[in-house]
Short mmCIF file of the C-alpha atoms (twelve columns), coordinates in Angstrom:
data_MODEL
# 
_entry.id   MODEL 
# 
loop_
_atom_site.group_PDB 
_atom_site.id 
_atom_site.type_symbol 
_atom_site.label_atom_id 
_atom_site.label_alt_id 
_atom_site.label_comp_id 
_atom_site.label_asym_id 
_atom_site.label_seq_id 
_atom_site.Cartn_x 
_atom_site.Cartn_y 
_atom_site.Cartn_z 
_atom_site.pdbx_PDB_model_num 
ATOM 1   C CA . LYS A 1   -19.755 6.674   21.689  1 
ATOM 2   C CA . HIS A 2   -18.150 3.824   19.703  1 
ATOM 3   C CA . GLN A 3   -18.813 1.339   22.471  1 
ATOM 4   C CA . GLU A 4   -22.487 2.325   22.537  1 
ATOM 5   C CA . ALA A 5   -22.685 1.862   18.758  1 
ATOM 6   C CA . ASP A 6   -20.971 -1.533  19.112  1 
ATOM 7   C CA . GLU A 7   -23.624 -2.616  21.594  1 
ATOM 8   C CA . LYS A 8   -26.464 -1.502  19.310  1 
ATOM 9   C CA . TYR A 9   -25.010 -3.259  16.267  1 
ATOM 10  C CA . ARG A 10  -24.429 -6.439  18.246  1 
ATOM 11  C CA . LEU A 11  -27.974 -6.267  19.630  1 
ATOM 12  C CA . ALA A 12  -29.338 -5.882  16.081  1 
ATOM 13  C CA . ILE A 13  -27.284 -8.918  15.026  1 
ATOM 14  C CA . GLN A 14  -28.657 -10.941 17.969  1 
ATOM 15  C CA . CYS A 15  -32.191 -10.050 16.881  1 
ATOM 16  C CA . ASN A 16  -31.497 -10.946 13.257  1 
ATOM 17  C CA . THR A 17  -28.342 -12.949 12.511  1 
ATOM 18  C CA . GLN A 18  -28.879 -12.315 8.779   1 
ATOM 19  C CA . TYR A 19  -28.757 -8.523  9.134   1 
ATOM 20  C CA . ASP A 20  -25.802 -7.849  6.811   1 
ATOM 21  C CA . GLN A 21  -25.889 -4.061  7.224   1 
ATOM 22  C CA . ALA A 22  -25.459 -4.402  10.997  1 
ATOM 23  C CA . TYR A 23  -22.334 -6.509  10.426  1 
ATOM 24  C CA . SER A 24  -21.035 -3.991  7.888   1 
ATOM 25  C CA . ASN A 25  -21.691 -1.042  10.222  1 
ATOM 26  C CA . LEU A 26  -20.044 -2.927  13.069  1 
ATOM 27  C CA . GLY A 27  -17.007 -3.446  10.844  1 
ATOM 28  C CA . CYS A 28  -16.794 0.273   10.171  1 
ATOM 29  C CA . ASN A 29  -17.215 1.104   13.863  1 
ATOM 30  C CA . LEU A 30  -14.519 -1.378  14.862  1 
ATOM 31  C CA . MET A 31  -12.147 0.210   12.335  1 
ATOM 32  C CA . ALA A 32  -12.780 3.615   13.918  1 
ATOM 33  C CA . GLN A 33  -11.578 2.101   17.201  1 
ATOM 34  C CA . GLY A 34  -8.428  0.715   15.582  1 
ATOM 35  C CA . ARG A 35  -9.755  -2.833  15.753  1 
ATOM 36  C CA . CYS A 36  -9.367  -3.460  12.034  1 
ATOM 37  C CA . TYR A 37  -8.936  -7.220  12.152  1 
ATOM 38  C CA . GLU A 38  -12.253 -7.529  13.968  1 
ATOM 39  C CA . GLY A 39  -13.714 -5.064  11.486  1 
ATOM 40  C CA . ILE A 40  -12.561 -7.238  8.599   1 
ATOM 41  C CA . SER A 41  -14.266 -10.278 10.163  1 
ATOM 42  C CA . ALA A 42  -17.525 -8.360  10.603  1 
ATOM 43  C CA . CYS A 43  -17.457 -7.136  6.980   1 
ATOM 44  C CA . GLN A 44  -16.680 -10.620 5.712   1 
ATOM 45  C CA . LYS A 45  -19.669 -11.936 7.673   1 
ATOM 46  C CA . ALA A 46  -21.859 -9.278  6.041   1 
ATOM 47  C CA . LEU A 47  -20.616 -10.410 2.623   1 
ATOM 48  C CA . GLN A 48  -21.321 -14.058 3.447   1 
ATOM 49  C CA . ILE A 49  -24.900 -13.067 4.142   1 
ATOM 50  C CA . ASN A 50  -25.196 -10.715 1.166   1 
ATOM 51  C CA . PRO A 51  -22.459 -10.966 -1.488  1 
ATOM 52  C CA . ASN A 52  -23.849 -7.810  -3.156  1 
ATOM 53  C CA . ALA A 53  -23.553 -5.550  -0.096  1 
ATOM 54  C CA . ILE A 54  -21.609 -2.630  -1.555  1 
ATOM 55  C CA . GLN A 55  -21.151 -0.871  1.791   1 
ATOM 56  C CA . ALA A 56  -19.654 -4.052  3.267   1 
ATOM 57  C CA . TYR A 57  -17.051 -4.056  0.467   1 
ATOM 58  C CA . ILE A 58  -16.329 -0.378  1.115   1 
ATOM 59  C CA . ASN A 59  -15.921 -0.982  4.862   1 
ATOM 60  C CA . LEU A 60  -13.841 -4.099  4.234   1 
ATOM 61  C CA . ALA A 61  -11.526 -2.151  1.921   1 
ATOM 62  C CA . ALA A 62  -11.256 0.676   4.461   1 
ATOM 63  C CA . ASN A 63  -10.193 -1.788  7.172   1 
ATOM 64  C CA . TYR A 64  -7.572  -3.284  4.873   1 
ATOM 65  C CA . TYR A 65  -6.371  0.182   3.923   1 
ATOM 66  C CA . GLN A 66  -6.001  1.186   7.578   1 
ATOM 67  C CA . LEU A 67  -3.774  -1.866  8.086   1 
ATOM 68  C CA . GLY A 68  -1.650  -0.912  5.074   1 
ATOM 69  C CA . LEU A 69  -2.927  -3.888  3.088   1 
ATOM 70  C CA . HIS A 70  -3.426  -1.885  -0.097  1 
ATOM 71  C CA . GLU A 71  -3.598  -4.873  -2.412  1 
ATOM 72  C CA . LYS A 72  -6.470  -6.370  -0.418  1 
ATOM 73  C CA . ALA A 73  -8.188  -2.972  -0.295  1 
ATOM 74  C CA . LYS A 74  -7.913  -2.723  -4.088  1 
ATOM 75  C CA . GLU A 75  -9.398  -6.211  -4.451  1 
ATOM 76  C CA . ALA A 76  -12.380 -5.292  -2.261  1 
ATOM 77  C CA . TYR A 77  -13.023 -2.086  -4.211  1 
ATOM 78  C CA . LEU A 78  -12.733 -3.932  -7.523  1 
ATOM 79  C CA . GLN A 79  -15.252 -6.514  -6.321  1 
ATOM 80  C CA . ALA A 80  -17.622 -3.688  -5.413  1 
ATOM 81  C CA . LEU A 81  -17.183 -2.185  -8.877  1 
ATOM 82  C CA . GLN A 82  -18.218 -5.485  -10.439 1 
ATOM 83  C CA . ILE A 83  -21.545 -5.075  -8.668  1 
ATOM 84  C CA . GLU A 84  -21.932 -1.307  -9.136  1 
ATOM 85  C CA . PRO A 85  -19.548 -0.141  -11.876 1 
ATOM 86  C CA . TYR A 86  -20.546 3.526   -11.561 1 
ATOM 87  C CA . ASN A 87  -20.440 3.850   -7.765  1 
ATOM 88  C CA . LEU A 88  -18.563 7.125   -7.225  1 
ATOM 89  C CA . GLU A 89  -17.621 6.405   -3.613  1 
ATOM 90  C CA . VAL A 90  -15.982 3.128   -4.612  1 
ATOM 91  C CA . ARG A 91  -14.232 4.711   -7.606  1 
ATOM 92  C CA . SER A 92  -12.860 7.656   -5.620  1 
ATOM 93  C CA . ASN A 93  -11.665 5.426   -2.762  1 
ATOM 94  C CA . LEU A 94  -10.004 3.073   -5.245  1 
ATOM 95  C CA . LEU A 95  -8.216  6.047   -6.823  1 
ATOM 96  C CA . LEU A 96  -6.935  7.086   -3.384  1 
ATOM 97  C CA . VAL A 97  -5.487  3.615   -2.809  1 
ATOM 98  C CA . LEU A 98  -3.904  3.557   -6.273  1 
ATOM 99  C CA . ASN A 99  -2.503  7.053   -5.754  1 
ATOM 100 C CA . ASP A 100 -0.956  6.014   -2.437  1 
ATOM 101 C CA . ASP A 101 0.640   3.030   -4.160  1 
ATOM 102 C CA . LEU A 102 2.080   5.304   -6.856  1 
ATOM 103 C CA . THR A 103 3.369   7.725   -4.232  1 
ATOM 104 C CA . ASN A 104 4.978   4.890   -2.277  1 
ATOM 105 C CA . SER A 105 6.543   3.526   -5.466  1 
ATOM 106 C CA . ALA A 106 7.859   6.954   -6.407  1 
ATOM 107 C CA . GLU A 107 9.376   7.391   -2.941  1 
ATOM 108 C CA . TYR A 108 10.970  3.956   -3.176  1 
ATOM 109 C CA . TYR A 109 12.532  4.701   -6.567  1 
ATOM 110 C CA . LEU A 110 13.701  8.100   -5.369  1 
ATOM 111 C CA . GLN A 111 15.466  6.438   -2.435  1 
ATOM 112 C CA . GLN A 112 17.004  3.897   -4.815  1 
ATOM 113 C CA . ALA A 113 18.222  6.689   -7.087  1 
ATOM 114 C CA . ILE A 114 19.733  8.528   -4.115  1 
ATOM 115 C CA . ARG A 115 21.429  5.348   -2.929  1 
ATOM 116 C CA . TYR A 116 22.782  4.507   -6.385  1 
ATOM 117 C CA . GLY A 117 23.709  8.150   -6.920  1 
ATOM 118 C CA . GLU A 118 25.840  8.027   -3.786  1 
ATOM 119 C CA . TYR A 119 27.394  4.753   -4.957  1 
ATOM 120 C CA . ALA A 120 28.165  6.289   -8.367  1 
ATOM 121 C CA . ARG A 121 29.729  9.356   -6.702  1 
ATOM 122 C CA . GLN A 122 31.968  7.090   -4.617  1 
ATOM 123 C CA . GLN A 123 33.004  5.165   -7.736  1 
ATOM 124 C CA . VAL A 124 33.902  8.376   -9.560  1 
ATOM 125 C CA . GLN A 125 35.969  9.518   -6.593  1 
ATOM 126 C CA . ALA A 126 37.789  6.173   -6.490  1 
ATOM 127 C CA . TYR A 127 38.358  6.375   -10.245 1 
ATOM 128 C CA . GLN A 128 39.806  9.862   -9.941  1 
ATOM 129 C CA . LYS A 129 42.233  8.721   -7.247  1 
ATOM 130 C CA . TRP A 130 43.655  5.886   -9.315  1 
ATOM 131 C CA . PRO A 131 47.033  7.171   -10.691 1 
ATOM 132 C CA . VAL A 132 47.173  5.105   -13.877 1 
ATOM 133 C CA . LEU A 133 43.780  6.298   -14.964 1 
ATOM 134 C CA . LYS A 134 44.643  9.867   -14.034 1 
ATOM 135 C CA . SER A 135 47.637  9.788   -16.354 1 
ATOM 136 C CA . HIS A 136 45.386  8.513   -19.158 1 
ATOM 137 C CA . GLN A 137 42.916  11.284  -18.409 1 
ATOM 138 C CA . GLN A 138 45.659  13.874  -18.838 1 
ATOM 139 C CA . GLY A 139 46.631  12.463  -22.250 1 
ATOM 140 C CA . GLN A 140 49.791  10.762  -21.020 1 
ATOM 141 C CA . VAL A 141 50.678  7.300   -22.237 1 
ATOM 142 C CA . CYS A 142 52.004  4.717   -19.823 1 
ATOM 143 C CA . LYS A 143 55.277  3.336   -21.074 1 
ATOM 144 C CA . ASP A 144 56.072  -0.299  -20.738 1 
ATOM 145 C CA . GLN A 145 58.883  -0.448  -18.211 1 
ATOM 146 C CA . TYR A 146 59.984  -3.806  -19.601 1 
ATOM 147 C CA . SER A 147 60.508  -2.634  -23.185 1 
ATOM 148 C CA . ILE A 148 63.855  -3.444  -24.852 1 
# 
């Protein structure tokens, strides 16, 4: 199915090398096959032909997103919003990317807190094992063994 679509898009491009939508659709189809780098190239070609091709920006961003390149995906969606500020598809997809970034950041900080929490627990345990500090904790005063 995808290979047949590839052939049709490539045939359309051969017939008209300035057919930006065919490049954009090819980029989307390549992404569906896991060939995101090729999909990015096809979408970029569509945007060279027509810098206002909203769907090419959407497909470009989707390819970047599939590769985990969230920053590049955000850039593509933001460029699309400059052309069509009220495009709901672009806005909702951008929110998904931003939400994923927030989720990833939250997971990162949670892991950091767990790691530092474990470090803090180990420090408290070491502190509790130290005899001089234990005597201070119990209200005892260390006497200077060298006093006259």
